[in-house]
Coordinates of N, CA and C and ligand atoms in Angstrom, one line a residue:
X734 N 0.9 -1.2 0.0 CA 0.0 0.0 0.0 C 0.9 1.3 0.0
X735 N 0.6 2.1 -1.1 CA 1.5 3.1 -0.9 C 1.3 4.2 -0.8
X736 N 1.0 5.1 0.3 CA 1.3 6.0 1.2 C 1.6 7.4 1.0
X737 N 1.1 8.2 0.7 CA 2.1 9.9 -0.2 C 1.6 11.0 0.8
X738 N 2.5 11.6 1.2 CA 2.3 13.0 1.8 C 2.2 14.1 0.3
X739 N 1.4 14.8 0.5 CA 1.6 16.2 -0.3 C 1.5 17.6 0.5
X740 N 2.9 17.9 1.3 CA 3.1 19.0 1.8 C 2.4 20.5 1.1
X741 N 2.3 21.6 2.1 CA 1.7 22.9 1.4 C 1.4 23.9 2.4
X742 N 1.8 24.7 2.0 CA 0.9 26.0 2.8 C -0.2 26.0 2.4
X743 N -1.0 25.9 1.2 CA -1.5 26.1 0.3 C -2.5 27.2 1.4
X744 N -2.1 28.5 1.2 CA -2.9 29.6 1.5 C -2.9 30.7 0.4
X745 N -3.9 30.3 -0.6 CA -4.7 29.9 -0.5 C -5.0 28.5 -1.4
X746 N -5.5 27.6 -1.3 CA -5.5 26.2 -2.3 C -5.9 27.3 -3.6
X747 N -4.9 26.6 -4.5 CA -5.3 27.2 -5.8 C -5.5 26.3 -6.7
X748 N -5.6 26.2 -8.2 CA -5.8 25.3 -8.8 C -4.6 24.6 -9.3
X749 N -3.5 24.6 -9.4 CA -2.6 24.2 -10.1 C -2.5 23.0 -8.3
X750 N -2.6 23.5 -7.3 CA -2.6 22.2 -5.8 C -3.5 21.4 -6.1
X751 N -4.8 21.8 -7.1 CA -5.7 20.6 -7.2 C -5.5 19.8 -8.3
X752 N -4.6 20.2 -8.9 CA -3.8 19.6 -10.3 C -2.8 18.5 -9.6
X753 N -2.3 19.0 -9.0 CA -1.1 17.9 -8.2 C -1.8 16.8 -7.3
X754 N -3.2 17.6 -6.4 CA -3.6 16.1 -5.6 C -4.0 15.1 -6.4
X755 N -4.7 15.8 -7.2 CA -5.4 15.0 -7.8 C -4.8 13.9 -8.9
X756 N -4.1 14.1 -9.5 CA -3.2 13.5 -9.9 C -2.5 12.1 -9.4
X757 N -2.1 13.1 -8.1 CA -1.9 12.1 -7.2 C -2.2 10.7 -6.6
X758 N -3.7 11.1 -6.6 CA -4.6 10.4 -6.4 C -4.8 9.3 -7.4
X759 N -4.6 9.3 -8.2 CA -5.0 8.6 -9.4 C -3.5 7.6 -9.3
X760 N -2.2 7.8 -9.0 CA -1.2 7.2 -9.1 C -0.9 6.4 -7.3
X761 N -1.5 6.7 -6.7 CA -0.9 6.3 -5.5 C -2.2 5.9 -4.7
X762 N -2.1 4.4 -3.5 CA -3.5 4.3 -2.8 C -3.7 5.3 -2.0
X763 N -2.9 5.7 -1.3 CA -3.6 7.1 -0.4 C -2.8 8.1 -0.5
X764 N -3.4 9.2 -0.5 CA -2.8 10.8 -0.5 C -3.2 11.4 0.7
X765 N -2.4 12.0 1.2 CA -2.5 12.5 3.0 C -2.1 14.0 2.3
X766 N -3.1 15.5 2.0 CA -2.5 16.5 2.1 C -2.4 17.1 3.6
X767 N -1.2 17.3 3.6 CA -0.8 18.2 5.1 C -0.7 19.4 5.0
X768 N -1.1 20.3 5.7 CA -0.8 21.8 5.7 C 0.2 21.9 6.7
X769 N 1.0 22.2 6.6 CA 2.8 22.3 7.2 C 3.1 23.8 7.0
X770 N 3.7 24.2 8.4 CA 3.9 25.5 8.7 C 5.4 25.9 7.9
X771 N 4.9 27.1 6.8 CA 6.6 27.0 6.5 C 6.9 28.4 7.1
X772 N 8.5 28.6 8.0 CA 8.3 29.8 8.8 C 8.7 30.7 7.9
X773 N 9.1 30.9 6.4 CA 9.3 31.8 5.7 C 7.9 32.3 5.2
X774 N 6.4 32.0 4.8 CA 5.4 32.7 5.0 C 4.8 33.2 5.7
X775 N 3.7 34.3 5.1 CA 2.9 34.6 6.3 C 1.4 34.0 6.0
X776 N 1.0 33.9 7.1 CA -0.7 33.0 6.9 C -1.5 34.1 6.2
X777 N -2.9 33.3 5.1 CA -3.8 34.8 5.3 C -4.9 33.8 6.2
X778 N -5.1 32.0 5.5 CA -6.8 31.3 5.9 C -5.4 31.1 7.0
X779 N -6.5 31.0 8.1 CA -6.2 30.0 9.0 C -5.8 28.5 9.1
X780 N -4.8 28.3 9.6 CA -5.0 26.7 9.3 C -6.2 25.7 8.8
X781 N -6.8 25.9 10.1 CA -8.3 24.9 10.1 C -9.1 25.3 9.2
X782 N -9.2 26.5 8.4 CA -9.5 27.1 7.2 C -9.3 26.5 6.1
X783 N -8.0 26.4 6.5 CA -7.6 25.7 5.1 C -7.7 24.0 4.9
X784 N -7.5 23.5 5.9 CA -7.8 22.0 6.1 C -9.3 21.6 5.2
X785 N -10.2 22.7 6.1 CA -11.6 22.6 5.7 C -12.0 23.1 4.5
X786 N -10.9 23.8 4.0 CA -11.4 23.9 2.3 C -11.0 23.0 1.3
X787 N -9.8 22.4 1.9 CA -9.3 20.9 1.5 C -10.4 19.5 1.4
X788 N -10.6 19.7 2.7 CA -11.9 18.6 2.7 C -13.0 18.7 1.7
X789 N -13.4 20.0 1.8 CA -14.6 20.3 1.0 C -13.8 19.5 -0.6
X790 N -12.8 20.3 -0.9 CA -12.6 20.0 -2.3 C -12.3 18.8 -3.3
X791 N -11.6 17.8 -2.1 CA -11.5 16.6 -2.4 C -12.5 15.5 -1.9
X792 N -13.6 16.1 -1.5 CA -14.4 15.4 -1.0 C -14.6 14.1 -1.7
X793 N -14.8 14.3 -2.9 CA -15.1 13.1 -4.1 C -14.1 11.9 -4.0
X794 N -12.8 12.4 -3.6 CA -11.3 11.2 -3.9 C -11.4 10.1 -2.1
X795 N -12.0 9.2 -2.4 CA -12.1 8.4 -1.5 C -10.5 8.3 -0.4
X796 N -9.5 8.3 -1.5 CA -8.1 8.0 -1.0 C -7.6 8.8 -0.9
X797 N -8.3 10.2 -0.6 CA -7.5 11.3 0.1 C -8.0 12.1 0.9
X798 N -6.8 12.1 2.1 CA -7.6 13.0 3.4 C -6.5 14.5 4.0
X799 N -7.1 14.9 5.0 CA -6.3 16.2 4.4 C -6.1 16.5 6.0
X800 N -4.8 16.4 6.3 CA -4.5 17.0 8.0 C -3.8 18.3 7.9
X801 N -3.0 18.6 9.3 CA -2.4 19.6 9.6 C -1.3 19.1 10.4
X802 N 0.0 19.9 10.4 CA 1.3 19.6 11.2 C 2.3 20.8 11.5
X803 N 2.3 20.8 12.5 CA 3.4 22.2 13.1 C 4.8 21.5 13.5
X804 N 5.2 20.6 13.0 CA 6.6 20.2 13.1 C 7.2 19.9 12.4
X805 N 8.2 19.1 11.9 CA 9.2 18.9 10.9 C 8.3 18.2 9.7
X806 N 8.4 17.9 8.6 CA 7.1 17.2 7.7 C 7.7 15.3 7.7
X807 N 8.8 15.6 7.9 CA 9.8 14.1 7.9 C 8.8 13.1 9.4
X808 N 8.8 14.0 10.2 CA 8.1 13.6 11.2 C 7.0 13.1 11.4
X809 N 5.9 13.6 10.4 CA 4.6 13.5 10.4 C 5.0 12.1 8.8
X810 N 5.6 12.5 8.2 CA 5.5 11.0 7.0 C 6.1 9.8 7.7
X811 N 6.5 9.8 9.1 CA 7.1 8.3 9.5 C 5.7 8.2 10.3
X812 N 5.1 9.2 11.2 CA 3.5 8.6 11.8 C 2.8 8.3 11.4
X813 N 2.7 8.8 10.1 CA 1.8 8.3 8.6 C 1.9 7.0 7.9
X814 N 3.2 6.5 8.5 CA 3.9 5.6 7.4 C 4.1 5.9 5.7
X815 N 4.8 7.1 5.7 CA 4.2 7.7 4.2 C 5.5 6.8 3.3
X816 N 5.5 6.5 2.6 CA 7.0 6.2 2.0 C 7.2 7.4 0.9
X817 N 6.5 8.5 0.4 CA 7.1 9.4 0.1 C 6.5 11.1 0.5
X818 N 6.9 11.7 -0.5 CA 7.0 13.4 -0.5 C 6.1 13.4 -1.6
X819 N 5.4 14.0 -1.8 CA 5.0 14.2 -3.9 C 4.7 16.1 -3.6
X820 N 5.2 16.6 -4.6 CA 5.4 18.2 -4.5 C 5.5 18.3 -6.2
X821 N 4.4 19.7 -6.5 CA 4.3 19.9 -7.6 C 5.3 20.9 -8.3
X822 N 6.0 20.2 -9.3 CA 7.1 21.4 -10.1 C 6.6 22.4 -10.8
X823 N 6.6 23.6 -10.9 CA 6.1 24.6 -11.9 C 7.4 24.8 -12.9
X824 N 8.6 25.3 -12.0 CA 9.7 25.8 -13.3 C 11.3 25.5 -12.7
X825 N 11.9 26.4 -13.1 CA 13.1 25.8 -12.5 C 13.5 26.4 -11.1
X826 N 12.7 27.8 -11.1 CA 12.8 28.1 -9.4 C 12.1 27.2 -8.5
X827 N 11.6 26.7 -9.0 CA 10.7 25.5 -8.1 C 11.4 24.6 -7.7
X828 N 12.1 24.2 -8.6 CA 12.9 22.9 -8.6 C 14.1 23.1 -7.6
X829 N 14.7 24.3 -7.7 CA 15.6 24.8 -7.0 C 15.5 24.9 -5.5
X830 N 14.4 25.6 -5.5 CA 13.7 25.9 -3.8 C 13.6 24.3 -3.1
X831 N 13.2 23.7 -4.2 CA 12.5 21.9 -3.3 C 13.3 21.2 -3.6
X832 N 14.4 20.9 -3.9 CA 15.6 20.1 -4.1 C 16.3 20.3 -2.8
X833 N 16.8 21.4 -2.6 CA 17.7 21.1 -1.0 C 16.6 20.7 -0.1
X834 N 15.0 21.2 0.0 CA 14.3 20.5 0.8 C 13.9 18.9 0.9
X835 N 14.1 18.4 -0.4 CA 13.9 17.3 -0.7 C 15.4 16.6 -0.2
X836 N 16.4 16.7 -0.1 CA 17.7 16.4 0.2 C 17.9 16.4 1.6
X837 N 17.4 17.4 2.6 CA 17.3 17.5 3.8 C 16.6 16.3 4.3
X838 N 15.3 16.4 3.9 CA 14.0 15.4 4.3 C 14.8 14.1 3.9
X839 N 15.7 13.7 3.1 CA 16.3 12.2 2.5 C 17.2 12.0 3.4
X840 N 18.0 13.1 4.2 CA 18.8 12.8 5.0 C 18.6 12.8 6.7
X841 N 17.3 13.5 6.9 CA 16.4 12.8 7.9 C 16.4 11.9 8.2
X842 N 15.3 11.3 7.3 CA 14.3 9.9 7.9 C 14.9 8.5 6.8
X843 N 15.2 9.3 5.5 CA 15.3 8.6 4.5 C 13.9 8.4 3.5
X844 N 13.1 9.7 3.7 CA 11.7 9.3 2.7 C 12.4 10.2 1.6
X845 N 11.4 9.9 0.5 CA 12.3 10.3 -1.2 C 11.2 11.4 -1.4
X846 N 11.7 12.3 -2.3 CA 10.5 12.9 -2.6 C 9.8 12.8 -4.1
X847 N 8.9 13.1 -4.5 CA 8.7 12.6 -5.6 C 8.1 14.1 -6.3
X848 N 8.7 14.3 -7.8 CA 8.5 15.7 -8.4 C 7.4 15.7 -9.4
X849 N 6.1 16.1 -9.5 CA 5.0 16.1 -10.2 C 4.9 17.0 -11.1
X850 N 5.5 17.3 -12.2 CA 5.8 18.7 -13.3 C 3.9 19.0 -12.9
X851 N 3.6 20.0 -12.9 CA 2.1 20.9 -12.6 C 2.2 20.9 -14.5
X852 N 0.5 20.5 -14.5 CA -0.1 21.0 -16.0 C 0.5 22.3 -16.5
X853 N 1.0 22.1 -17.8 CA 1.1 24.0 -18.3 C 0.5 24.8 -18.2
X854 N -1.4 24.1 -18.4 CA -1.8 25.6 -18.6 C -2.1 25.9 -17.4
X855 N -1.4 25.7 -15.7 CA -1.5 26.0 -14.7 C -0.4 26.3 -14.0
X856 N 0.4 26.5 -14.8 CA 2.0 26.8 -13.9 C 2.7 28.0 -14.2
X857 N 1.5 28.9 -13.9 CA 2.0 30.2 -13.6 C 1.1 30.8 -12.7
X858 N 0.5 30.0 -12.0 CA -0.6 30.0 -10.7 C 0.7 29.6 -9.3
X859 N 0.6 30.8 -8.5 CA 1.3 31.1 -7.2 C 0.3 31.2 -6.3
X860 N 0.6 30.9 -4.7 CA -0.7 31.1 -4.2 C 0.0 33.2 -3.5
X861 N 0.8 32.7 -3.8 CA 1.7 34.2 -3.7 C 1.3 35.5 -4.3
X862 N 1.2 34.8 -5.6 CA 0.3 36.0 -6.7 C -0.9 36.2 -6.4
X863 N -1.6 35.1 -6.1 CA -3.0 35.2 -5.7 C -3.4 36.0 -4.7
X864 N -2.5 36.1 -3.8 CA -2.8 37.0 -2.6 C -2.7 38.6 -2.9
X865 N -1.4 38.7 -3.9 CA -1.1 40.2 -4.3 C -2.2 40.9 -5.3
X866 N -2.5 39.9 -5.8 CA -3.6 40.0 -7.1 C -5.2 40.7 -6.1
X867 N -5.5 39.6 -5.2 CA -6.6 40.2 -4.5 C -6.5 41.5 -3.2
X868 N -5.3 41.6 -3.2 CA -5.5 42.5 -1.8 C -5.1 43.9 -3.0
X869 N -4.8 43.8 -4.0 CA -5.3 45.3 -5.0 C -6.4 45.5 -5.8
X870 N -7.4 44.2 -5.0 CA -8.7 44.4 -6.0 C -8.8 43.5 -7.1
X871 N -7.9 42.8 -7.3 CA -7.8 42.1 -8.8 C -9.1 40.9 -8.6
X872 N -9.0 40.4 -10.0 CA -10.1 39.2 -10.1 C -9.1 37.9 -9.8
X873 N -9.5 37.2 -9.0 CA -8.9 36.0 -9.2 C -9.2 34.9 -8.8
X874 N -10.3 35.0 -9.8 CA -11.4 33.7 -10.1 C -10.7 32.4 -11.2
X875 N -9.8 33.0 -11.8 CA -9.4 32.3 -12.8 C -8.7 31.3 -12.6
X876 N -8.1 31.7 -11.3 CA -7.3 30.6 -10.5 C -7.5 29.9 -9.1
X877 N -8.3 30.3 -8.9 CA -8.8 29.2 -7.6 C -10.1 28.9 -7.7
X878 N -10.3 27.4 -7.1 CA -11.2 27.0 -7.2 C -12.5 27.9 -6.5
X879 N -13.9 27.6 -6.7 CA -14.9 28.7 -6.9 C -15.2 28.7 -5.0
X880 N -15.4 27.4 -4.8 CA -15.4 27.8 -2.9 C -14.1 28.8 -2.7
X881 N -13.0 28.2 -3.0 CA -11.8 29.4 -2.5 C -12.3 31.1 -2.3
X882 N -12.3 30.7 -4.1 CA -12.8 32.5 -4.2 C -14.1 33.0 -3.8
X883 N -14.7 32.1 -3.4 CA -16.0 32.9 -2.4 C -15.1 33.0 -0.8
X884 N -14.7 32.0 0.0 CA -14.1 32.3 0.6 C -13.0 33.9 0.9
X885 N -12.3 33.7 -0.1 CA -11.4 35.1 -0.4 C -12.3 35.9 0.2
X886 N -13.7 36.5 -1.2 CA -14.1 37.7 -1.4 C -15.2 37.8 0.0
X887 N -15.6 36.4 1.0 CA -15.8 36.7 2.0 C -14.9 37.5 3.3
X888 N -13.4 37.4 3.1 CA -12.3 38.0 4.0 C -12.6 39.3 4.0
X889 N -12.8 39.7 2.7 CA -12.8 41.2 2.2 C -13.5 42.1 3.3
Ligands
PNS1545 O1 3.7 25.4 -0.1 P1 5.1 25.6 0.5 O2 5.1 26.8 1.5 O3 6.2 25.8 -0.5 O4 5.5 24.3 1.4 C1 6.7 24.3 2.1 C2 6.5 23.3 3.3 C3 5.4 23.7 4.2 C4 6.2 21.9 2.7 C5 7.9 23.3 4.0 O5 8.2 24.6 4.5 C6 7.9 22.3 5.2 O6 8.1 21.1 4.9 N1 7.6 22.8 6.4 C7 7.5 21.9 7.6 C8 8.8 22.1 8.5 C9 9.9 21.3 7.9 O7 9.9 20.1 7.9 N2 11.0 22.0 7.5 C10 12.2 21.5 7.0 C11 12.1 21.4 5.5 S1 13.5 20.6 4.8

């Protein structure tokens, strides 16, 4: 039975994250998305916010469930029994940023991580941009899913 963590801030879940679970899902018997504290961001949903918009979204994928973790991610994939990482690539800065983290996590516990190239026509979807895009007013419907963006335009 094989086991996958899909690490993420994902604040806010966007569509190119639902490109990767899902995916996922299709390749592996269980997918565990974790929302994992990274201390180089800042939050906008709240954790349990976000868990719960998780839930909502994957509701349909029998073999995916969606927790939360405030400690190392290596930590939470050995209580899981995960045997991997799966993390979606967008470009080469991607690759760059998650490669020493994937290296770290290998020299941890010994879990691998596994690299998911994200669909093209979604890999210029940031949950980064998304944030900048809405806090000057912009539309950004085009990239998150429709609970999200009601969500969002409820923060407002
Ligand atoms: O979506 P993100 O912010 O790029 O995801 C990064 C995340 C949350 C997966 C990463 O910061 C992480 O694994 N945080 C948990 C703490 C940890 O294990 N840090 C060491 C990473 S080598």
């Amino acid at each position: 039975m094989s086991t996958v963590v899909c690490p993420g801030s994902f604040d806010p879940l966007t569509l190119g994250h639902v490109d990767i679970v899902r995916r996922a899902a299709r390749i592996f018997d269980e997918v565990i998305v974790c929302v994992a504290y990274n201390p180089r961001k800042k939050g906008m949903f709240e954790v349990g916010e976000r868990v719960a918009i998780m839930e909502e979204e994957f509701k349909d994928l029998p073999n995916v469930s969606v927790d939360s973790f405030s400690g190392l991610l290596v930590d939470f994939c050995s209580q899981k029994n995960a045997v991997a990482v799966v993390k979606g690539i967008r470009s080469n800065e991607d690759y760059e940023y998650e490669l020493p983290m994937a290296h770290v996590n290998k020299r941890l516990t010994g879990i691998d991580t596994i690299f998911l190239p994200t669909s093209p026509g979604l890999s210029f979807i940031s949950s980064t941009l998304v944030k900048e895009v809405f806090a000057f007013g912009g539309d950004t419907s085009e990239f998150l899913p429709a609970s999200v963006q009601q969500k969002l335009l409820e923060k407002k």
